[in-house]
C-alpha positions as MATLAB code, in Angstrom:
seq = 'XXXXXXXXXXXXXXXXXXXXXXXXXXXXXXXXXXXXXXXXXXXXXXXXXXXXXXXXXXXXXXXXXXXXXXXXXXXXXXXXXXXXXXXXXXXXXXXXXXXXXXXXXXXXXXXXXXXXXXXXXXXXXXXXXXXXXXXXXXXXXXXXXXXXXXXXXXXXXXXXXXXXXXXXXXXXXXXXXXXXXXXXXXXXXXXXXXXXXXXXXXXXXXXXXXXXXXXXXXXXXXXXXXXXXXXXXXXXXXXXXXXXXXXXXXXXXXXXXXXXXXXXXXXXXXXXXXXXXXXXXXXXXXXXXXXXXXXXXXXXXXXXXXXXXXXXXXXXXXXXXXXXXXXXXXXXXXXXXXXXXXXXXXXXXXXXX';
ca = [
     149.885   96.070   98.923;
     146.349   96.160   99.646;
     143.446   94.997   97.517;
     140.261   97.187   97.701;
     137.125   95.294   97.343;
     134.062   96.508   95.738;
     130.628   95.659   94.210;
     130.569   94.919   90.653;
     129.474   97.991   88.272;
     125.963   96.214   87.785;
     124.889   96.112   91.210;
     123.419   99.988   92.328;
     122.625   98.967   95.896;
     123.745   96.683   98.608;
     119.938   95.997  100.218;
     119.095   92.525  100.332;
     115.324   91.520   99.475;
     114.406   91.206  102.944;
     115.452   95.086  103.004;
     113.766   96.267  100.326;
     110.537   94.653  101.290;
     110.852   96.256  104.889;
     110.978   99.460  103.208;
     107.898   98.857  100.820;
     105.541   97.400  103.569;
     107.013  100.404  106.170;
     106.131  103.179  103.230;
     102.296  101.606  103.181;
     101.764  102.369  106.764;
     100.065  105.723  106.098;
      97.522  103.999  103.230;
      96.823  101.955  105.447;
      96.448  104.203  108.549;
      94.162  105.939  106.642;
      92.123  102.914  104.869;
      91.029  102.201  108.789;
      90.169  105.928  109.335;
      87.896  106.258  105.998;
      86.783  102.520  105.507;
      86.820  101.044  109.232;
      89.122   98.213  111.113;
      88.206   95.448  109.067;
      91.406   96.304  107.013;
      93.619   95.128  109.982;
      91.956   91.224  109.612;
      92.450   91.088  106.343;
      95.781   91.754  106.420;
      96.141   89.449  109.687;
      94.024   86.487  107.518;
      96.200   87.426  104.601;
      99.685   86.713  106.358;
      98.334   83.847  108.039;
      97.101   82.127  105.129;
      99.778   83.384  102.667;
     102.730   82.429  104.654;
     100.651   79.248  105.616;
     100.787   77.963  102.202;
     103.950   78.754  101.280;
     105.323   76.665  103.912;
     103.321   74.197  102.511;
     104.110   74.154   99.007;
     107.977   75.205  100.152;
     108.036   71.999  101.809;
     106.750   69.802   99.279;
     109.764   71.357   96.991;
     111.981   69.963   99.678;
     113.376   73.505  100.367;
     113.910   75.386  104.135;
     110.576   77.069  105.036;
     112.566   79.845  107.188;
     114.760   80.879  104.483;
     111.912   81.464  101.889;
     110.135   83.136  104.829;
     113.021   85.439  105.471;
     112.893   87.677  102.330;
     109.282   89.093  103.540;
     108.283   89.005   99.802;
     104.917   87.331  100.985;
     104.563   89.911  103.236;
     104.390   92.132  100.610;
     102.103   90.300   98.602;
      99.710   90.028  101.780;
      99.489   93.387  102.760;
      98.971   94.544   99.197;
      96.109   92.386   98.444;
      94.484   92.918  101.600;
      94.202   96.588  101.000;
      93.185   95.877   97.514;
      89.704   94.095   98.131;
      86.544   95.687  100.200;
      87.436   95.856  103.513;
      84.983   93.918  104.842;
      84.783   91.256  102.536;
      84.236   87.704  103.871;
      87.048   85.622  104.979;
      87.341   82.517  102.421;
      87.747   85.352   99.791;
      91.234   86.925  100.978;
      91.727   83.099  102.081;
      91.403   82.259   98.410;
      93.108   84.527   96.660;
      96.396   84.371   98.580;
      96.486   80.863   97.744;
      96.269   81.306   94.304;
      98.919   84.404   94.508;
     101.339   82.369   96.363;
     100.766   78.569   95.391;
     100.485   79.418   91.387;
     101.678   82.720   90.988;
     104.348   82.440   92.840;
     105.819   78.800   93.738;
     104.573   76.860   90.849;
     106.817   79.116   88.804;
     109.721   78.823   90.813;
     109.721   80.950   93.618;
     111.156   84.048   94.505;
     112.367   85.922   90.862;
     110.659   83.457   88.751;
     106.973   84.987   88.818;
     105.833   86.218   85.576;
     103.093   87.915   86.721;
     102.504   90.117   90.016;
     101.250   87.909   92.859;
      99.296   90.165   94.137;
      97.318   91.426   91.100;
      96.557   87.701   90.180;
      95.031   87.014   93.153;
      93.046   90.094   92.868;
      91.726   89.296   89.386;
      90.770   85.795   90.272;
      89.129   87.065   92.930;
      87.127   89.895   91.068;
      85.862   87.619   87.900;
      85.227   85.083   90.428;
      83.581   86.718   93.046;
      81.985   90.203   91.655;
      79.758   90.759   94.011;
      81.962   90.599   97.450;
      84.419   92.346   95.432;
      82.513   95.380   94.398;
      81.016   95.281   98.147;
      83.304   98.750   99.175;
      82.235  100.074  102.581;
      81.241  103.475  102.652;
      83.779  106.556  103.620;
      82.655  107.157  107.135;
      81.897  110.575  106.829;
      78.834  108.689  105.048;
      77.851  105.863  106.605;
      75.237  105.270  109.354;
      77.688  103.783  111.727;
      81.674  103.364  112.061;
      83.058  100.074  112.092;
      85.345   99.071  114.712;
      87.229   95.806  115.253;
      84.423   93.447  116.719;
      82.381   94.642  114.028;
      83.884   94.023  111.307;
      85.210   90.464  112.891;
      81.776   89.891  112.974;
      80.770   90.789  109.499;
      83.913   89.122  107.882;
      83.494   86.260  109.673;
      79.449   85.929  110.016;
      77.918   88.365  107.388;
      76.381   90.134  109.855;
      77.299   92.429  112.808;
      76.459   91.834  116.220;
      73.125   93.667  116.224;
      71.866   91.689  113.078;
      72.905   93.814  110.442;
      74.188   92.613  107.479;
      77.242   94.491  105.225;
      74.237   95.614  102.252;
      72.350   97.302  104.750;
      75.208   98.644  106.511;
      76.616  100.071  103.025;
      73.586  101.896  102.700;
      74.001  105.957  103.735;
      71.868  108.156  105.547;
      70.187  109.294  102.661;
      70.066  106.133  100.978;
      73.481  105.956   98.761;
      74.391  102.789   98.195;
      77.032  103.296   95.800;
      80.905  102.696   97.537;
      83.099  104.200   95.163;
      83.526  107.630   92.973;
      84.607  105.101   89.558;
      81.766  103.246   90.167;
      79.413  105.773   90.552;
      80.755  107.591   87.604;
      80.646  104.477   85.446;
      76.751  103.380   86.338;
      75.859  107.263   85.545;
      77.374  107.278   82.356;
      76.314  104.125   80.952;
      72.726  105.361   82.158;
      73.841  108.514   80.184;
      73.752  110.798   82.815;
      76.387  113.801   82.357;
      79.404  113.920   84.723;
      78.195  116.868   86.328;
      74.544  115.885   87.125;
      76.165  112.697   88.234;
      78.762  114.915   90.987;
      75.863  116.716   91.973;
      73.240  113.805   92.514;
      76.480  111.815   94.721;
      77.457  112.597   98.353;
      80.155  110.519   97.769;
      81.935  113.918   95.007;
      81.995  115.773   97.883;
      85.896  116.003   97.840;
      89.023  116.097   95.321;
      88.808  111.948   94.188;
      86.227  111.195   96.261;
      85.008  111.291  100.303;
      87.847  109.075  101.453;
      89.416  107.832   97.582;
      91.351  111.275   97.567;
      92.995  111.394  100.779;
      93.736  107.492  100.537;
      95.586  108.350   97.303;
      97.577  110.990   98.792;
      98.839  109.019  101.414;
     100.295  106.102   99.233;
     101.318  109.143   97.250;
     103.670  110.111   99.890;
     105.067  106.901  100.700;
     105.518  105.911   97.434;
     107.301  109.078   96.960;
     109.919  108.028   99.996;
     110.339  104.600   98.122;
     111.725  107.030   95.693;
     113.799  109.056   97.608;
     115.120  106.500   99.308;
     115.800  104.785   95.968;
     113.728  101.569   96.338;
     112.237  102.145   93.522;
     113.331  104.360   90.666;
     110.956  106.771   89.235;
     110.014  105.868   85.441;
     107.350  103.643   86.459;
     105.363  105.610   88.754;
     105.716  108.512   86.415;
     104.901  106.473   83.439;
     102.053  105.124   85.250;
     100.624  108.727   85.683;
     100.781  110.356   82.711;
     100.061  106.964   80.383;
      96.866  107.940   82.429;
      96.445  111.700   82.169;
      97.188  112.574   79.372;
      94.949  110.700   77.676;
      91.982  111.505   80.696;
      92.932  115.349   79.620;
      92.224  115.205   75.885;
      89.341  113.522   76.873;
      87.853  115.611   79.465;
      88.865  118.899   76.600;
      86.658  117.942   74.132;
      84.088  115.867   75.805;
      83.651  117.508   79.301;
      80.258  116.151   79.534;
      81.041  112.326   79.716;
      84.395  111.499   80.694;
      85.757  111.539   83.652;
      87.998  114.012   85.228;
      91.650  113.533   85.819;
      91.601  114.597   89.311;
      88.852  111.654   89.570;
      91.275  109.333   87.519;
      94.344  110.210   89.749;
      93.063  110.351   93.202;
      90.859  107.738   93.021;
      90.769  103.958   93.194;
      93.867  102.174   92.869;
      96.056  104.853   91.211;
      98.418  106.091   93.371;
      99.007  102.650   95.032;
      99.143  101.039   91.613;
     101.698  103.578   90.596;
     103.625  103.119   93.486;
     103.773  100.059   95.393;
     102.477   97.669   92.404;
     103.356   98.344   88.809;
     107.009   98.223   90.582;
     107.191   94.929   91.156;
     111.055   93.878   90.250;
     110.549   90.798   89.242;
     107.516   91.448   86.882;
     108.390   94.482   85.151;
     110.718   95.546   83.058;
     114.438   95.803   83.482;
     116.132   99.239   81.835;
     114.857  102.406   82.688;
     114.013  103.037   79.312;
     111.883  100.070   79.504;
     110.113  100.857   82.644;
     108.829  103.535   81.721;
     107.519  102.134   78.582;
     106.194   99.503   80.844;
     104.152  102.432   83.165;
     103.076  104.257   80.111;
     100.935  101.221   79.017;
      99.541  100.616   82.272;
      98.805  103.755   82.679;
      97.229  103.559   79.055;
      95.106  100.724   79.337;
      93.871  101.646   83.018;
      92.115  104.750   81.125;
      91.228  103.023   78.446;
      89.730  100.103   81.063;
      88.061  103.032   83.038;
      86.649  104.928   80.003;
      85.299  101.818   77.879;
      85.486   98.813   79.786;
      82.832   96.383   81.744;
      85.303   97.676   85.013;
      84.881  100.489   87.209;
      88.795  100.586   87.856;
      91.589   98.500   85.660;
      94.925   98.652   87.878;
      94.768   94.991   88.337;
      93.956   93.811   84.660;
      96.300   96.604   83.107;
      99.474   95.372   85.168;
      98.773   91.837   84.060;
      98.334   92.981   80.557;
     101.988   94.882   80.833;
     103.396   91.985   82.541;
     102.961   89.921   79.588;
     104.465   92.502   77.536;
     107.340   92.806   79.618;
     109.961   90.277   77.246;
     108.947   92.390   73.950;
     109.509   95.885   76.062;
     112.646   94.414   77.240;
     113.953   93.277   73.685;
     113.615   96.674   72.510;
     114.427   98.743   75.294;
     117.672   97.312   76.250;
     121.095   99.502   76.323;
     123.322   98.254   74.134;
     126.544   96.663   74.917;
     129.999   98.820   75.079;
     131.241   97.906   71.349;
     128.090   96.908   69.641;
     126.761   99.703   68.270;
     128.585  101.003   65.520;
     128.117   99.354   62.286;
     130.642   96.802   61.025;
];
C-alpha cells in the first residue's frame, strides 16, 4: 500500500516567501523602468541606498535578537520594502531621507514587532509617512517629467544632487525643477489641489498646466500603467488575489464619479484619480501586503474598498495632495474589526441550535 502525501486543504500554494517576494519585486521592473525614463536615474540610488541601509539594519537589530542574519535575509521581504519605498519618495531626494525612513520601516515597523508576520502596519508606508510629516519639503520635491524639464538627469547627476544638493555645474534640485516656461509644480494632484484651494476651476487649472498634457499626467499616466500591468501578472500568476486591487479602485471611483457628475467644475477627474500618483502601485504592490491586510477574501476587499475610500476622501478634502500612504495605515488598523466580521464560518457552526 502506498500513502499519497499532500498539502493540507488550507494551504492554496506551495511558494515560499522568498518566492513570492521574487515575483513582487520582478513585476515592479517596468514602474520602475519607466520612473528612470520620466523622472531620471536618481531612482536607481535610492533603491541601491535603500537596500544598503535596510538590510544594514536589520542585520543589526537581527543580531541583537540573537537570531541568524542570513536566514532573515533570505525571505527578500526587505527587499521588498526597499524597493517600494524608494520609488515612493522624489527621486532625487537627499540621501539621509531614504536613509531614515528605512530605519524606521525596518527597526520599528518591522523587528520591534517581531519580525517577519508580526508587523501590524506596512513597512513601507510607515516609513513613508514619517518621512512626509517629517520632512515636507524634500518630500513634495518631485522632479519634473522630462518631456518638461530643462535638462535630463543621468546617473552622475543625480549622485550629485542626492548626495550634495547640487549638480555638478552648480545647480541646485529647485532650480532644476523649474520648466522651460517656468512650472514649478511636479505633480498633476498637486497642481490640482493648489488650484482648487485658490478656487480656480479644474479646467482653467488643465489649461494653465503643461504638466495635463496627457491621460494622468506627463509621466503620472504612463507610470500608472506600467505597475498596472505588473500588478496585473501578480494576479495572473496568483500572488496576489484580486479583491484588493479591485477594491482599491472602485472604493476610489466611484465616489471620484459622483463627484465629478454633479460638480464637474471642482473635483477632480477619475482618470486624474486613477492614473495618477500612487494609485495603481498602491492598488497593486502595497495595499497587498499579507501580513497587514486582511485575511478572507470577503475581507480584503472590504479592506481595498476603504482605502480606496479614504484615498478620495484624502485627495478631495485633505491637507494632502495624494493619501495612499495614510489610507493603508488607516485600513491597517482596521484590519482585526474587518477580520471579525468578515470571516467564513466554520463547517457546523452556522445553523442555529
Amino acid at each position: 500500500m502506498t500513502f499519497k502525501l499532500a498539502a493540507s486543504p488550507h494551504t492554496h500554494q506551495k511558494r515560499s516567501t522568498q518566492q513570492v517576494m521574487r515575483w513582487v519585486y520582478l513585476c515592479m521592473i517596468p514602474g520602475i523602468i519607466l520612473h528612470h525614463y520620466f523622472f531620471g536615474a536618481g531612482v536607481w540610488l535610492q533603491m541601491l541606498l535603500a537596500l544598503i541601509v535596510g538590510l544594514s539594519a536589520e542585520a543589526i537589530a537581527v543580531k541583537l535578537r540573537g537570531r541568524s542574519i542570513r536566514t532573515v535575509w533570505r525571505d527578500h521581504t526587505t527587499v521588498v520594502t526597499a524597493l517600494l519605498l524608494a520609488v515612493s519618495i522624489p527621486s532625487l531626494a537627499p540621501w539621509w531621507v531614504i536613509s531614515i525612513g528605512m530605519i524606521f520601516a525596518i527597526v520599528v515597523v518591522k523587528q520591534v514587532y517581531g519580525g517577519v508576520g508580526q508587523n501590524l502596519f506596512n513597512p513601507a508606508m510607515a516609513g513613508y509617512v514619517v518621512l512626509l510629516i517629517s520632512f515636507p519639503v524634500q518630500m513634495s520635491s518631485w522632479p519634473l517629467a522630462t518631456e518638461l524639464a530643462q535638462q535630463r538627469v543621468d546617473l552622475s547627476t543625480a549622485a550629485s544632487l542626492i548626495f550634495s544638493g547640487y549638480t555638478p555645474a552648480g545647480y541646485s534640485l529647485e532650480q532644476l525643477r523649474m520648466g522651460v516656461d517656468g512650472l514649478t509644480m511636479a505633480t498633476p494632484l498637486d497642481a490640482l489641489r493648489n488650484g482648487l484651494t485658490a478656487q480656480f476651476t479644474t479646467p482653467e487649472i488643465f489649461a494653465s498646466q503643461a504638466i495635463f498634457g496627457a491621460v494622468g499626467g506627463i509621466g503620472w499616466g504612463w507610470l500608472n500603467l506600467a505597475w498596472l500591468a505588473g500588478g496585473l501578472i501578480l494576479v495572473q500568476q496568483r500572488i496576489i488575489s484580486w479583491h484588493i486591487p479591485v477594491g482599491v479602485l472602485l472604493g476610489l471611483a466611484v465616489p471620484a464619479a459622483i463627484f465629478q457628475l454633479f460638480n464637474p467644475d471642482t473635483s477632480i477627474p477619475v482618470s486624474i484619480h486613477l492614473l495618477s500618483g500612487a494609485t495603481m502601485l498602491g492598488a497593486f504592490f502595497i495595499a497587498t501586503d499579507p501580513v497587514s491586510a486582511a485575511t478572507s477574501n470577503r475581507g480584503r476587499l472590504w479592506f481595498g474598498l476603504l482605502i480606496g475610500v479614504l484615498v478620495f476622501i484624502i485627495r478631495s478634502f485633505g491637507g494632502y495632495p495624494d493619501g495612499m500612504a495614510f489610507a493603508v495605515l488607516l485600513a491597517n488598523m482596521c484590519v482585526p474589526i474587518i477580520d471579525k466580521y468578515t470571516q467564513p464560518i466554520a463547517y457546523g457552526h452556522g445553523g442555529k441550535s
